[in-house]
PDB file of C-alpha atoms in Angstrom:
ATOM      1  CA  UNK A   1    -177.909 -67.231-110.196  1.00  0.00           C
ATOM      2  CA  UNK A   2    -179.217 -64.304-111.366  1.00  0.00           C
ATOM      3  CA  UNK A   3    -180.950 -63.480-108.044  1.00  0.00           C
ATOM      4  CA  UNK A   4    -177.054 -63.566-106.252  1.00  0.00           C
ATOM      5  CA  UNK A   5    -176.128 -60.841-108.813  1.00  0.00           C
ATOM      6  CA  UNK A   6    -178.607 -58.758-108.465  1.00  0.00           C
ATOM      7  CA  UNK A   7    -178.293 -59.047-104.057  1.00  0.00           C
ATOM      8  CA  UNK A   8    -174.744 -58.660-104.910  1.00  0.00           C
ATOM      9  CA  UNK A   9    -174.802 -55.520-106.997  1.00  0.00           C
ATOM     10  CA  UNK A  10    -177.756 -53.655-104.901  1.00  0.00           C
ATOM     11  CA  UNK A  11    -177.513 -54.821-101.265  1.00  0.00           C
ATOM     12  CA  UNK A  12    -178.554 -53.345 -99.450  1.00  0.00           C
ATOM     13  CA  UNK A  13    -181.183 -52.043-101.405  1.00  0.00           C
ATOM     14  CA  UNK A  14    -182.475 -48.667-100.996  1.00  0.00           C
ATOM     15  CA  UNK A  15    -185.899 -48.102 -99.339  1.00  0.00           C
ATOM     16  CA  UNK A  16    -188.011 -47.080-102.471  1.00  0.00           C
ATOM     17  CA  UNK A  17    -186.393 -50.123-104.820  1.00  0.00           C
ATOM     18  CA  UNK A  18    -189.251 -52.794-105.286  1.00  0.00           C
ATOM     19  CA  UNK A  19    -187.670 -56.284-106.323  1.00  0.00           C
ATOM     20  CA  UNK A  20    -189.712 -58.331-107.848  1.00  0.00           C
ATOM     21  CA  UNK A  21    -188.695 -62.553-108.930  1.00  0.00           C
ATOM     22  CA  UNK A  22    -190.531 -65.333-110.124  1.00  0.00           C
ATOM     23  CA  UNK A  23    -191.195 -69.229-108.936  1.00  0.00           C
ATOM     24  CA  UNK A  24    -193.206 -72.382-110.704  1.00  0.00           C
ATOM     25  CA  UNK A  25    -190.754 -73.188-113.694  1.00  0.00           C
ATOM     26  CA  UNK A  26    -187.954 -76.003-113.627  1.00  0.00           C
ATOM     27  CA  UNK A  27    -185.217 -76.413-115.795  1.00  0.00           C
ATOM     28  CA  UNK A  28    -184.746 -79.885-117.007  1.00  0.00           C
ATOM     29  CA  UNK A  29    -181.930 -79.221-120.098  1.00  0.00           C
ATOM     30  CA  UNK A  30    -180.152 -76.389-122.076  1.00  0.00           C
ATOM     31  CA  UNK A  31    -183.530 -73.653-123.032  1.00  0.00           C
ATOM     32  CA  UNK A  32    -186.001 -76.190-121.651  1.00  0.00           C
ATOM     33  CA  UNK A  33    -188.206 -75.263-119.195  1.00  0.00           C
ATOM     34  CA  UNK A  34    -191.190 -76.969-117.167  1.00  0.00           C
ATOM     35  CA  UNK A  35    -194.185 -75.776-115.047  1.00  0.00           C
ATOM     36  CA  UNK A  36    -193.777 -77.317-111.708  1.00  0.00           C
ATOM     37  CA  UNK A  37    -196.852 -75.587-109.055  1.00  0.00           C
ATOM     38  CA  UNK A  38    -196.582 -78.523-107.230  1.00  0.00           C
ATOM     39  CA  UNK A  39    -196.771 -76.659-103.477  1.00  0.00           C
ATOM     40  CA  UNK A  40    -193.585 -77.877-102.197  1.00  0.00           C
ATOM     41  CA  UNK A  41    -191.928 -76.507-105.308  1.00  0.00           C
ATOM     42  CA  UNK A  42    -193.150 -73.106-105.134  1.00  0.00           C
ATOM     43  CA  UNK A  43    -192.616 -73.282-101.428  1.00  0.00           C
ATOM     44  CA  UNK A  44    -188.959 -73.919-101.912  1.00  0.00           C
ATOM     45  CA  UNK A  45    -188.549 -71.558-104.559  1.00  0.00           C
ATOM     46  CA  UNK A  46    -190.087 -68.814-102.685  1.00  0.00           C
ATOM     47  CA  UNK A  47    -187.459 -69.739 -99.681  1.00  0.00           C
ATOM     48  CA  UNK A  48    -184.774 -69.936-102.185  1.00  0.00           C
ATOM     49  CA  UNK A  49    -185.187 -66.642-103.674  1.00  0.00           C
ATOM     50  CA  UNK A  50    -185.512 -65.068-100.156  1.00  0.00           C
ATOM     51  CA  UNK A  51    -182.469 -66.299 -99.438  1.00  0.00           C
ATOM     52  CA  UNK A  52    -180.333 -65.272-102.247  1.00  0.00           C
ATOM     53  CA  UNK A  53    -181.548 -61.977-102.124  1.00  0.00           C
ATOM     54  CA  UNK A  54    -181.035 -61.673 -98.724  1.00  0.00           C
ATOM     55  CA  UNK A  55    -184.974 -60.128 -97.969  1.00  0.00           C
ATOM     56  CA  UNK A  56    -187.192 -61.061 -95.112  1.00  0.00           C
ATOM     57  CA  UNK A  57    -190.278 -60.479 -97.706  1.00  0.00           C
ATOM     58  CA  UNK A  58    -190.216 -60.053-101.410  1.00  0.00           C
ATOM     59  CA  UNK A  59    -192.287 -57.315-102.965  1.00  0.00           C
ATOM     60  CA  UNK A  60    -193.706 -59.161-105.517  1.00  0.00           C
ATOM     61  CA  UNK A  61    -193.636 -63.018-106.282  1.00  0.00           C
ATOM     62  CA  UNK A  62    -194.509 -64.203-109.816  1.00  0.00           C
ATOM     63  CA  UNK A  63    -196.088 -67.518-110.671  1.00  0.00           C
ATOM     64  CA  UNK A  64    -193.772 -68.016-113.184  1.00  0.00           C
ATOM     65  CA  UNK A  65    -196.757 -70.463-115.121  1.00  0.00           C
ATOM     66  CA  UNK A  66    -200.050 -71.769-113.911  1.00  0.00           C
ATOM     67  CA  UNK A  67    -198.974 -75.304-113.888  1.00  0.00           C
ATOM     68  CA  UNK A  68    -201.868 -77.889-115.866  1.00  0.00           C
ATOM     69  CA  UNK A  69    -201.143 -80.672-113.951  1.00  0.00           C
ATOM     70  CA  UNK A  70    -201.511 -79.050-110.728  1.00  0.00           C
ATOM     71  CA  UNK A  71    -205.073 -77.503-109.580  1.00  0.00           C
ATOM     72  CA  UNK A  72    -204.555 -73.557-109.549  1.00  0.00           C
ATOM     73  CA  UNK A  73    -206.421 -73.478-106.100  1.00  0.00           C
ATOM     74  CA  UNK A  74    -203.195 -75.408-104.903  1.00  0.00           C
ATOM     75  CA  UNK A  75    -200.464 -72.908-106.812  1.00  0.00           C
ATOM     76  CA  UNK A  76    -202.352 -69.594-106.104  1.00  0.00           C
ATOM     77  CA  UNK A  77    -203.096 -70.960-101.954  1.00  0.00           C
ATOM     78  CA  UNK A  78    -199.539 -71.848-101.750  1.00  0.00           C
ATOM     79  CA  UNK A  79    -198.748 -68.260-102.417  1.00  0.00           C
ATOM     80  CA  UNK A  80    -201.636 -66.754-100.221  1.00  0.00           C
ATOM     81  CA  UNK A  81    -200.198 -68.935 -97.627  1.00  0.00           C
ATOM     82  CA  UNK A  82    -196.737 -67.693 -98.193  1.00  0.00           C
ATOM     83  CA  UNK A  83    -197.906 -63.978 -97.904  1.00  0.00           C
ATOM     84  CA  UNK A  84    -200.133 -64.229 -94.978  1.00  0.00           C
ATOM     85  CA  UNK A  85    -196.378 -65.389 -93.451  1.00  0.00           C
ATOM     86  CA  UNK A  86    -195.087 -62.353 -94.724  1.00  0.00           C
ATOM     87  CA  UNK A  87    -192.760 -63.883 -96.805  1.00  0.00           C
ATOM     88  CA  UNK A  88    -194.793 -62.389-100.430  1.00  0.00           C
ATOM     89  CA  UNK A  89    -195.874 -58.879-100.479  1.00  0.00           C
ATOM     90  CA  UNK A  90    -197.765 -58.681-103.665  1.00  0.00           C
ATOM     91  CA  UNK A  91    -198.320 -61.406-106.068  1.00  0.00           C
ATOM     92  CA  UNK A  92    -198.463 -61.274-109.492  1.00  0.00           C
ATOM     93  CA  UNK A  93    -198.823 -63.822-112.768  1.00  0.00           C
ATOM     94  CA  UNK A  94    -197.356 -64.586-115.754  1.00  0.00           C
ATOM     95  CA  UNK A  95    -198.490 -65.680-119.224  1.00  0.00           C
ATOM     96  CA  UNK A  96    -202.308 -65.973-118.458  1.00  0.00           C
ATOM     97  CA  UNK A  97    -205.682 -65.346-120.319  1.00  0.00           C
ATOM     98  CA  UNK A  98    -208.090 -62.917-118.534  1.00  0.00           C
ATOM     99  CA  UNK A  99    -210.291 -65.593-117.677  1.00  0.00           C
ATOM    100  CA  UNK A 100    -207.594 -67.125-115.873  1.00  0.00           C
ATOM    101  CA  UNK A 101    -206.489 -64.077-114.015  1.00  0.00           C
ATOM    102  CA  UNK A 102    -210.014 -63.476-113.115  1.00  0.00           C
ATOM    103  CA  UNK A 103    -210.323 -67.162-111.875  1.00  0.00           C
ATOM    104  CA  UNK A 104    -206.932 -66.236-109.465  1.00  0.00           C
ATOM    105  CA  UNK A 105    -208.267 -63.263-108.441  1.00  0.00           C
ATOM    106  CA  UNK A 106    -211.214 -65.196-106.261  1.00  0.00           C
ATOM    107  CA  UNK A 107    -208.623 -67.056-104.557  1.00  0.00           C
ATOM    108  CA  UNK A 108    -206.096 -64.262-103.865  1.00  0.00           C
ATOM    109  CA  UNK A 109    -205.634 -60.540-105.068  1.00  0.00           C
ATOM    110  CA  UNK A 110    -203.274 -60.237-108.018  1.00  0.00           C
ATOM    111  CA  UNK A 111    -201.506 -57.071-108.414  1.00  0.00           C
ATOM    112  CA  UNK A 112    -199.761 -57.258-112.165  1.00  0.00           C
ATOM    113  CA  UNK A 113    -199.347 -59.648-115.476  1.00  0.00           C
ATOM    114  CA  UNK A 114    -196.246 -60.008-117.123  1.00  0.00           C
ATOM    115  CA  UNK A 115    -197.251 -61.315-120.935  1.00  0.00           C
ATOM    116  CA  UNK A 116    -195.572 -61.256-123.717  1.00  0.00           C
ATOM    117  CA  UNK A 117    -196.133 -58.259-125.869  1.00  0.00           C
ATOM    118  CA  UNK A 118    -194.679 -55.544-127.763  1.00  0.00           C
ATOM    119  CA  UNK A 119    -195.096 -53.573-131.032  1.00  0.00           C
ATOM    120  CA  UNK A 120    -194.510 -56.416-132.581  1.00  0.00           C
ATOM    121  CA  UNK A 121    -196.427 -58.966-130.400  1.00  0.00           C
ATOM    122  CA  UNK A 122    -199.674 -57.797-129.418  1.00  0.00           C
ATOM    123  CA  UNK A 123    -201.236 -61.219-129.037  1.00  0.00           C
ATOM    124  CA  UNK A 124    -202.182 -60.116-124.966  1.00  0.00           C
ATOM    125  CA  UNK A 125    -203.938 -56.893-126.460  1.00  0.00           C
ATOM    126  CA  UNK A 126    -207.112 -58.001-124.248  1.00  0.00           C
ATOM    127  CA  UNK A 127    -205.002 -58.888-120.915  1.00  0.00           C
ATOM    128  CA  UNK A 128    -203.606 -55.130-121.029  1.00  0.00           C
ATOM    129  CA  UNK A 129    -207.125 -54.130-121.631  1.00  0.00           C
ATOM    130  CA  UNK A 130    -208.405 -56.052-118.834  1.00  0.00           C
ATOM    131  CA  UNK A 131    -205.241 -54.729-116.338  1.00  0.00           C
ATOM    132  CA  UNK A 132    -205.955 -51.043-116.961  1.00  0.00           C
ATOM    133  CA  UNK A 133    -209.409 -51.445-116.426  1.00  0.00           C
ATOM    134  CA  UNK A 134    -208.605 -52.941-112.916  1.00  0.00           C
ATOM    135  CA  UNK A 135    -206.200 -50.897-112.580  1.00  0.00           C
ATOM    136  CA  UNK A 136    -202.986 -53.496-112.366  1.00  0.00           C
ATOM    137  CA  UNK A 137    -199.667 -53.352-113.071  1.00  0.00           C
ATOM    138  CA  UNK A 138    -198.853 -54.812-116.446  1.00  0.00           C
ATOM    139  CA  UNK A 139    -195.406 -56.426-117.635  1.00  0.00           C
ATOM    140  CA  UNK A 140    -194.452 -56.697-120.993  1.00  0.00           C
ATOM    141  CA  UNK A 141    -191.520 -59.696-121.649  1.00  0.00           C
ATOM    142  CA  UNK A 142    -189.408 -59.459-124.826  1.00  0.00           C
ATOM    143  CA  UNK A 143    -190.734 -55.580-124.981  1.00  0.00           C
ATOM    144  CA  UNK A 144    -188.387 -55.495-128.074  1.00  0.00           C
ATOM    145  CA  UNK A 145    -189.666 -58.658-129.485  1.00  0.00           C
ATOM    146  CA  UNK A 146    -186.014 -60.408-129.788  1.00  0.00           C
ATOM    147  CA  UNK A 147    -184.436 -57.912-131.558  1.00  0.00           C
ATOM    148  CA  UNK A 148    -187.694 -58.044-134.366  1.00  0.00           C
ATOM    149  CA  UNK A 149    -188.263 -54.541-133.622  1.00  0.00           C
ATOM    150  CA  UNK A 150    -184.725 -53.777-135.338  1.00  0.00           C
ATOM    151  CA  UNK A 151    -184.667 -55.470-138.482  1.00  0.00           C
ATOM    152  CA  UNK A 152    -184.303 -54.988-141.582  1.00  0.00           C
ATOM    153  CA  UNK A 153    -187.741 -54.756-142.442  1.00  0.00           C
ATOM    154  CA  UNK A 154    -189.077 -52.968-139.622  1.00  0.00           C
ATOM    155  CA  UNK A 155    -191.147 -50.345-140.241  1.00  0.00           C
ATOM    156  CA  UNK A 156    -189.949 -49.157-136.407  1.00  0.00           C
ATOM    157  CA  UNK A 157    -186.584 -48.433-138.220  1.00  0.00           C
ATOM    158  CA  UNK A 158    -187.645 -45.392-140.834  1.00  0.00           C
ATOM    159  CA  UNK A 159    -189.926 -43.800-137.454  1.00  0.00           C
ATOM    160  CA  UNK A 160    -186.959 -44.509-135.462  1.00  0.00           C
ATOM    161  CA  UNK A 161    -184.342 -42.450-138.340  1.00  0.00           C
ATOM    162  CA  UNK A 162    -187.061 -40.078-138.751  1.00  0.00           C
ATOM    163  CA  UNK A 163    -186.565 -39.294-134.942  1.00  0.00           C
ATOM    164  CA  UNK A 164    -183.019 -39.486-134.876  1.00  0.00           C
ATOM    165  CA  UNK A 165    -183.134 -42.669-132.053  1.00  0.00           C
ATOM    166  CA  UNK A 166    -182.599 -45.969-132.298  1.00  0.00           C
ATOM    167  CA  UNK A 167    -185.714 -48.580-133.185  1.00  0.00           C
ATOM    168  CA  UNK A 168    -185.383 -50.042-129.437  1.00  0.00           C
ATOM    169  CA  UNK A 169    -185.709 -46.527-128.044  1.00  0.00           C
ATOM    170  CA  UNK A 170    -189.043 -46.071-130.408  1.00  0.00           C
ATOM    171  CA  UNK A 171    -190.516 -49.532-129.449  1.00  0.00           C
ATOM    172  CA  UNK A 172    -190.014 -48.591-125.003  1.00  0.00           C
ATOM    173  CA  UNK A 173    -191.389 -44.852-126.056  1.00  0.00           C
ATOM    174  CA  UNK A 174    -194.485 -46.667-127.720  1.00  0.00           C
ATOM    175  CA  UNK A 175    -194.794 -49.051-124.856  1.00  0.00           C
ATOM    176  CA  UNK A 176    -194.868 -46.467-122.452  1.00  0.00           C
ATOM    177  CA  UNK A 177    -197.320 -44.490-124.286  1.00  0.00           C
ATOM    178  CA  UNK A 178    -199.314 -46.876-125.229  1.00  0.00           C
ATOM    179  CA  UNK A 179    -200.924 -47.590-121.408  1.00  0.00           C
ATOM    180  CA  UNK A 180    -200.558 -46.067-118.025  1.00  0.00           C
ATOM    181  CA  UNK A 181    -200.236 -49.322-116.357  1.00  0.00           C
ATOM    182  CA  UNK A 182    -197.227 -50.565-118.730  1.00  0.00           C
ATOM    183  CA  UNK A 183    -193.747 -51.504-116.826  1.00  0.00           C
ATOM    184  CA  UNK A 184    -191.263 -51.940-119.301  1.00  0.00           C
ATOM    185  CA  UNK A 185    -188.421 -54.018-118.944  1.00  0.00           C
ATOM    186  CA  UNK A 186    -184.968 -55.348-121.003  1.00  0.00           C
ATOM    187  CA  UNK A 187    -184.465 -59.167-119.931  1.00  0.00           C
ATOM    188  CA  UNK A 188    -180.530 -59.250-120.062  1.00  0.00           C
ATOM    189  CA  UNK A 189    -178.892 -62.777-119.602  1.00  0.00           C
ATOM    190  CA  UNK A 190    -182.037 -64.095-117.552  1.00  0.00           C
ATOM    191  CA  UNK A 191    -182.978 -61.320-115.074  1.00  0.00           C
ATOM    192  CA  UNK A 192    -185.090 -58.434-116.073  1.00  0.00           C
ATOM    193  CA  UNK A 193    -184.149 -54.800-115.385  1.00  0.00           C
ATOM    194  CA  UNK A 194    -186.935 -52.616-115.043  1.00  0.00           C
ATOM    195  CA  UNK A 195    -186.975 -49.343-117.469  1.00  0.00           C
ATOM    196  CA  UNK A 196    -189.354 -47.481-115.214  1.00  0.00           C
ATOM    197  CA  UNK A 197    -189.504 -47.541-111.093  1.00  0.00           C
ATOM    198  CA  UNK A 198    -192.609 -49.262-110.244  1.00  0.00           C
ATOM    199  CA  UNK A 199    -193.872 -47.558-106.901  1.00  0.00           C
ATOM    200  CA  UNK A 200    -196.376 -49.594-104.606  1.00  0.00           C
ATOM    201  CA  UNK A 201    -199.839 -47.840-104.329  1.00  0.00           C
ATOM    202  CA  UNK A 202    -200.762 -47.910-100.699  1.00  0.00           C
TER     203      UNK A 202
END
């Protein structure tokens, strides 16, 4: 599990390191994945994840998915319960609409969205909007597109010569400047590294 490496390589972790993991998605076969927000689920998941990376509390839990077949009222309370324990920190949510986040946001405060987006991918162009605005943490996954960013007919690739660095190094530069609420990361063999230290505002 990539939770175990990540305890194993870091523990125990220095006082300013914010982890951050997800909960709400089951696999049921090789690449397939399914929304569970069934309460029990996320319950278990939460006190998996605590466990593996040996933490009293985790800094910030992601809803992996807001499950259809479950009301979000039960996800999003499950979670709200869960940090009122002091077992979540922060929550956060993944792959939503704005009108979804804002719909989560009267049943517990969110504190960052992790869409997909990139230079390539800027299909969440209104969610990023709608996080600097309220001033929350935004998360771009595949920030490098799947290795789209590097092809042959990239246009990324003649700014990236031009600049003497490599087309990934252009498309984390652009993502950086493109919003002051942007957290980068590189998903590597299911975990996510982040490329810039996210620091809790008090």
């Amino acid at each position: 599990m990539s939770e175990e490496i990540i305890a194993e390589a870091l523990y125990p972790y220095p006082a300013d390191l914010v982890i951050a993991t997800k909960g709400g998605f089951v696999r049921t076969g090789p690449n397939h994945w399914v929304e569970n927000g069934k309460p029990e689920h996320l319950r278990s998941a939460c006190e998996g994840s605590l466990r593996r990376l040996r933490l009293d509390q985790i800094d910030l839990y992601q809803l992996h998915r807001i499950d259809p077949k479950v009301p979000a009222e039960d996800q999003l309370g499950t979670l709200k319960d869960l940090q009122a324990q002091g077992k979540i920190k922060h929550i956060g949510l993944s792959e939503v609409s704005v009108s979804q986040i804002q719909h989560a946001r009267t049943i517990v405060p969110i504190v960052s969205i992790q869409n997909r987006y990139s230079v390539a991918d800027r299909g969440s162009e209104g969610v990023l909007e709608y996080c600097e605005q309220e001033k929350m943490g935004f998360i771009p996954w595949f920030p490098l597109a799947a290795g789209r960013v590097s092809g042959e007919d990239s246009p990324i690739r003649l700014v990236a010569a031009q600049l003497e660095a490599t087309p990934s190094q252009v498309a984390l530069a652009w993502l950086l400047a493109r919003s002051p609420v942007m957290l980068p990361i590189r998903e590597l063999r299911g975990f996510n590294i982040s490329k810039k230290t996210w620091r809790q505002q008090a």
